[in-house]
mmCIF file of C-alpha atoms in Angstrom:
data_model
loop_
_atom_site.group_PDB
_atom_site.id
_atom_site.type_symbol
_atom_site.label_atom_id
_atom_site.label_comp_id
_atom_site.label_asym_id
_atom_site.label_seq_id
_atom_site.Cartn_x
_atom_site.Cartn_y
_atom_site.Cartn_z
ATOM 1 C CA GLY A 202 84.616 71.366 81.874
ATOM 2 C CA LEU A 203 84.861 74.114 79.350
ATOM 3 C CA GLU A 204 88.189 72.882 77.931
ATOM 4 C CA LEU A 205 89.573 76.416 77.654
ATOM 5 C CA GLU A 206 93.156 77.056 76.605
ATOM 6 C CA PHE A 207 95.041 78.882 79.391
ATOM 7 C CA SER A 208 98.211 80.953 79.059
ATOM 8 C CA ARG A 209 100.313 83.103 81.377
ATOM 9 C CA VAL A 210 102.588 86.073 80.646
ATOM 10 C CA GLN A 211 105.163 87.212 83.199
ATOM 11 C CA PHE A 212 105.666 90.914 82.545
ATOM 12 C CA THR A 213 109.276 92.074 82.838
ATOM 13 C CA PRO A 214 110.990 95.325 81.768
ATOM 14 C CA ASP A 215 112.574 93.614 78.742
ATOM 15 C CA LEU A 216 109.340 92.051 77.420
ATOM 16 C CA MET A 217 108.808 92.753 73.711
ATOM 17 C CA PRO A 218 105.448 92.870 71.850
ATOM 18 C CA ALA A 219 106.396 89.794 69.799
ATOM 19 C CA ASP A 220 106.793 87.856 73.070
ATOM 20 C CA ILE A 221 103.046 88.295 73.587
ATOM 21 C CA THR A 222 101.558 88.332 70.074
ATOM 22 C CA GLY A 223 103.897 85.845 68.403
ATOM 23 C CA SER A 224 106.161 86.108 65.391
ATOM 24 C CA GLU A 225 106.861 84.738 61.934
ATOM 25 C CA VAL A 226 109.626 82.182 61.544
ATOM 26 C CA LEU A 227 111.404 81.339 58.293
ATOM 27 C CA GLU A 228 111.383 77.556 57.827
ATOM 28 C CA GLU A 229 113.062 75.424 55.205
ATOM 29 C CA LEU A 230 110.880 72.533 54.096
ATOM 30 C CA PRO A 231 112.638 69.153 54.181
ATOM 31 C CA GLY A 232 113.095 67.498 50.824
ATOM 32 C CA THR A 233 112.217 70.481 48.644
ATOM 33 C CA GLY A 234 114.496 73.050 50.261
ATOM 34 C CA ARG A 235 111.765 75.630 49.767
ATOM 35 C CA ARG A 236 111.521 78.311 52.436
ATOM 36 C CA GLU A 237 108.303 79.724 53.844
ATOM 37 C CA LEU A 238 107.188 81.976 56.664
ATOM 38 C CA ARG A 239 105.201 80.294 59.411
ATOM 39 C CA PHE A 240 103.359 82.245 62.117
ATOM 40 C CA VAL A 241 104.080 81.017 65.634
ATOM 41 C CA PRO A 242 101.318 82.369 67.873
ATOM 42 C CA GLY A 243 102.203 83.867 71.227
ATOM 43 C CA PRO A 244 100.452 83.349 74.538
ATOM 44 C CA VAL A 245 97.763 85.960 73.797
ATOM 45 C CA PHE A 246 96.066 83.471 71.448
ATOM 46 C CA CYS A 247 94.148 81.608 74.136
ATOM 47 C CA ASN A 248 90.783 81.702 75.852
ATOM 48 C CA LEU A 249 92.042 82.748 79.290
ATOM 49 C CA LEU A 250 95.204 84.833 79.756
ATOM 50 C CA LEU A 251 96.835 85.589 83.108
ATOM 51 C CA ALA A 252 98.989 88.723 82.879
ATOM 52 C CA ASP A 253 101.243 88.646 85.942
ATOM 53 C CA GLU A 254 102.871 91.832 87.313
ATOM 54 C CA ILE A 255 101.459 93.953 84.473
ATOM 55 C CA ASN A 256 102.237 97.174 86.375
ATOM 56 C CA ARG A 257 106.018 96.803 85.963
#
Protein backbone atom coordinates (compact mmCIF):
# COMPACT_ATOMS: atom_id res chain seq x y z
CA GLY A 1 0.00 0.00 0.00
CA LEU A 2 0.98 3.56 -0.57
CA GLU A 3 -0.29 4.74 2.83
CA LEU A 4 -1.76 7.93 1.36
CA GLU A 5 -3.81 10.32 3.48
CA PHE A 6 -7.35 10.63 2.07
CA SER A 7 -9.83 13.46 2.65
CA ARG A 8 -13.28 14.36 1.36
CA VAL A 9 -15.00 17.74 0.99
CA GLN A 10 -18.77 17.96 0.55
CA PHE A 11 -19.38 21.17 -1.37
CA THR A 12 -22.42 23.13 -0.20
CA PRO A 13 -23.56 26.71 -0.92
CA ASP A 14 -22.42 27.88 2.53
CA LEU A 15 -18.90 26.39 2.32
CA MET A 16 -16.20 28.92 3.22
CA PRO A 17 -12.54 28.90 2.04
CA ALA A 18 -11.32 28.29 5.61
CA ASP A 19 -13.41 25.09 5.66
CA ILE A 20 -11.09 23.73 2.96
CA THR A 21 -7.70 25.32 3.67
CA GLY A 22 -7.86 25.40 7.47
CA SER A 23 -7.58 28.22 9.97
CA GLU A 24 -5.56 29.57 12.87
CA VAL A 25 -6.86 28.99 16.38
CA LEU A 26 -5.86 30.99 19.46
CA GLU A 27 -4.85 28.56 22.22
CA GLU A 28 -3.96 29.23 25.83
CA LEU A 29 -1.11 27.04 27.03
CA PRO A 30 -1.84 25.22 30.29
CA GLY A 31 0.34 26.22 33.21
CA THR A 32 1.87 29.33 31.67
CA GLY A 33 -1.32 31.02 30.51
CA ARG A 34 0.53 32.17 27.41
CA ARG A 35 -1.54 32.39 24.24
CA GLU A 36 -0.38 31.38 20.78
CA LEU A 37 -1.83 30.89 17.33
CA ARG A 38 -1.88 27.32 16.07
CA PHE A 39 -2.67 26.42 12.45
CA VAL A 40 -5.29 23.69 12.10
CA PRO A 41 -4.99 22.31 8.57
CA GLY A 42 -8.12 21.68 6.55
CA PRO A 43 -8.92 18.69 4.38
CA VAL A 44 -6.95 20.02 1.39
CA PHE A 45 -3.71 19.04 3.16
CA CYS A 46 -3.74 15.40 2.09
CA ASN A 47 -2.43 13.22 -0.70
CA LEU A 48 -5.80 12.36 -2.24
CA LEU A 49 -8.80 14.71 -2.03
CA LEU A 50 -12.33 13.83 -3.12
CA ALA A 51 -14.33 16.98 -3.90
CA ASP A 52 -17.97 15.91 -3.93
CA GLU A 53 -20.65 17.95 -5.77
CA ILE A 54 -18.13 20.65 -6.73
CA ASN A 55 -20.54 22.09 -9.33
CA ARG A 56 -22.96 23.44 -6.70
